[in-house]
Amino acid sequence: MNIRGSWDRFADAFLNGRVLAKYWPDILAGLGVTIELAVLIVITGIAAGLALALLRCLGWRGLNWVIVQVVDLFRALPPLVILVLIYFGLPRAPSGFVSTWISLALVLAAFAEEIFWAGIVSVPKGQWEAARSTGLRLGQTLRLVVLPQALRVTIPPLTNRAIAITKGTALGSVVAVSEVLGAASSAMSNSYNASPLLLGAGAYLVLFVPVVVLGRFVERRLGPTAKPNHV
Amino acid sequence: MTTTTRVAPLIDARGLHKHFGPLHVLKGVDLMVAPRELVVVIGPSGSGKSTLLRCLNLLETPDSGSVVVDGIDLMDPRTDINLARQRIGMVFQSFNLYPTMSALGNVTLALRHVAGKSAAEADVLGMAALARVGLADRAGHRPHQLSGGQQQRVAIARAVALEPRAMLFDEPTSSLDPELVGSVLAVMRELRADGMTMVVVSHEMGFARAAADRVVFMEDGAIVEQGPPDAIFGDATHSRTRAFVGQIRA
Amino acid sequence: MSDFFDAGIILAAWPMLWRGLLTTLALSALVVPLGLAAGFGLALLSTSRSRAVRWGVIGWTDLFRAFPPLVLLILLYGGLPFAGLELGGVACMAIAFFLNTGSYYSEVIRAGMESVPPGQSEAARSLGLGTWQTLRTIVLPQALRRVLPDLVSNTLEVVKLTSLASVVAVPELLYQARQAQSLTYNPSPIFAAAVLYAVALWPFVKILRRLEQRAAPSR
């Protein structure tokens, strides 16, 4: 087989203009769903994680023990297992979209709680004491003095973790959510052609390469400074 | 010097006990401080003097005993400790300024959120407090832009701005370079001259001798001896006091 | 709720689940070393004197970190057959993880190498050690010790990600659980699989917690 022929065959299977023309709106719609899911997961997951970390500041032993165990459970379970459990396992299963949202938000909440807690703990005790000695309440001390300092060490790991978990929205395709991968997969099986899948993969790159580069930038800006060590 | 017992004390702490795990850090300490009195607490490290000080605004909760400041029983569960702490300023060895805020921001935070002043009112009061410690021109500086001595003076302004009835100083000059100690002690002397009631844990014997009304010597979780500085530094009753004072001077 | 934990069904599905668990372990034993190997390779390349190589490594790692691993997996498993190349599920897992988790490992190892003070390798070089010897005996041991929590955390993530293999018909734990579920019309096998995952991985999370606490700056 000549090179020309195999290229034509490859192009027909992966870069088929006719198929792409028909299915690109599906992929675009899928991109909308992916973004919607990602935004919902990031907002609710981080909010829940922050709430748990703040609850832990109350210093109630029993409650803290429970928080740590639940957080560890969601760090131990694969996100896909949580998703399948919610979608196929719950007696009155929520939709695929809601199942994906809930499961990934739970995972992000668990990681975010740990990251926020580490940030809060990294603020010296003297800051708490100074604030409390002027009569600021626990909540005021947290909000006005401790959190602004904690957030600085929190942002780089939180950004990276949020990116990693929003990429998990592709898991939605397993529970029939028409996000990018789901839309691309069904377009592929409808058209007997891999071009939609390649377009879908391209859509993920368009979406996540800037985010990954941003994460790298944030880490360099706020993370511990390191100099390259050329041997 | 007998004035200390005639007037009703502003700070009245009795029978304080405190354990840290197996350590018995305070073994039944009584401390009464009259209005406008300056008490300097001295003693070897680990003697419990910082813990005693921190019990006076309940940064440490005593295991037993009573703490009454300006007529408010701090140990009473019905007492709003945050309101009480407004009346008791505290200055720390390591300054503990908020690094995310300017000097003025440090001073005005509690004015706004505890004393309920408006931002404008708080700024006026905050600037006055900074002027009092000689740092009005540094209001916009962040803590890391200030010297140690300046940071500690901002910390004093932060406490003074709330117009407390009493001030607690926990080794306020111990982490300062020697040449910066003087400026902080000068501010403390001015406070004293203005009639502030003060309890100071310090190793600055010169300050204690010159400014204190009363010197309290603590060792091993208990008060060994107390009296006017001349007595403590001149001819202390207890050999342990004499040994400690002699050591410090040597 | 009794639907959720039907002991009889779990017992009946147990042989399937057990085989699935063993497959998950075997799969992990395949993809973790692959990812580590790729990670070391990329990290070493990132110390290259050539700017083009260094930028190439950054581009490569960012590219594969941007791809959701499942997308990469489906692309290999569902897309390649259209090019006349049919790979099994396990082979696709191996390639996808080599590319994806290798990029994550490389970032971790590189960060570790950058955290070793330059004086360390300079001292070794001044003693006459070669580049490779310096790297192997001086830099890497310190680097790995510094990033041990991140390495463990990354490995935990990789093991969790093996559950993606269920989508490409590799009979690992989650796949077996879903098979058992569809055979019995009962979600208990999935619940049992989740418990198995938790039991298997919880200790690693606890170890990770220890390591992270030790690595945290004391105050």
XYZ file of C-alpha atoms in Angstrom, chain A residues 124-138 140-141 143-145 148-150, chain B residues 54 57 59 80 82-83 85-86 88 90 92 96-101 109-110 113-114 158 162:
46
model
C 0.791 30.994 63.175
C -1.065 30.627 66.470
C -0.004 34.139 67.435
C -2.275 35.553 64.737
C -5.271 33.891 66.358
C -4.197 35.063 69.792
C -3.619 38.638 68.707
C -7.035 38.788 67.073
C -8.850 37.105 69.960
C -7.072 39.347 72.490
C -8.660 42.395 70.855
C -12.100 40.843 71.267
C -12.632 39.537 67.741
C -14.887 36.473 67.782
C -13.871 33.107 66.356
C -14.373 37.226 62.727
C -10.842 36.019 63.431
C -12.738 35.670 58.163
C -10.693 38.821 58.747
C -7.296 37.546 59.881
C -6.706 35.937 54.020
C -3.345 34.479 55.057
C -4.396 30.850 54.550
C -2.434 34.782 79.496
C -7.568 37.669 79.471
C -6.163 33.218 76.272
C -19.090 37.671 76.973
C -14.997 39.086 73.654
C -16.500 42.224 75.220
C -11.156 41.390 76.122
C -11.812 44.825 74.629
C -7.745 44.257 78.395
C -2.357 42.538 75.108
C 3.024 39.756 72.493
C 1.748 39.122 65.859
C 0.828 41.928 63.501
C -1.473 40.878 60.658
C 0.878 40.643 57.664
C -1.900 41.195 55.122
C -2.776 44.649 56.484
C -9.550 46.112 62.576
C -10.922 45.625 66.080
C -15.411 44.931 64.009
C -15.426 44.844 67.814
C -3.477 48.209 68.165
C -9.527 50.133 71.996
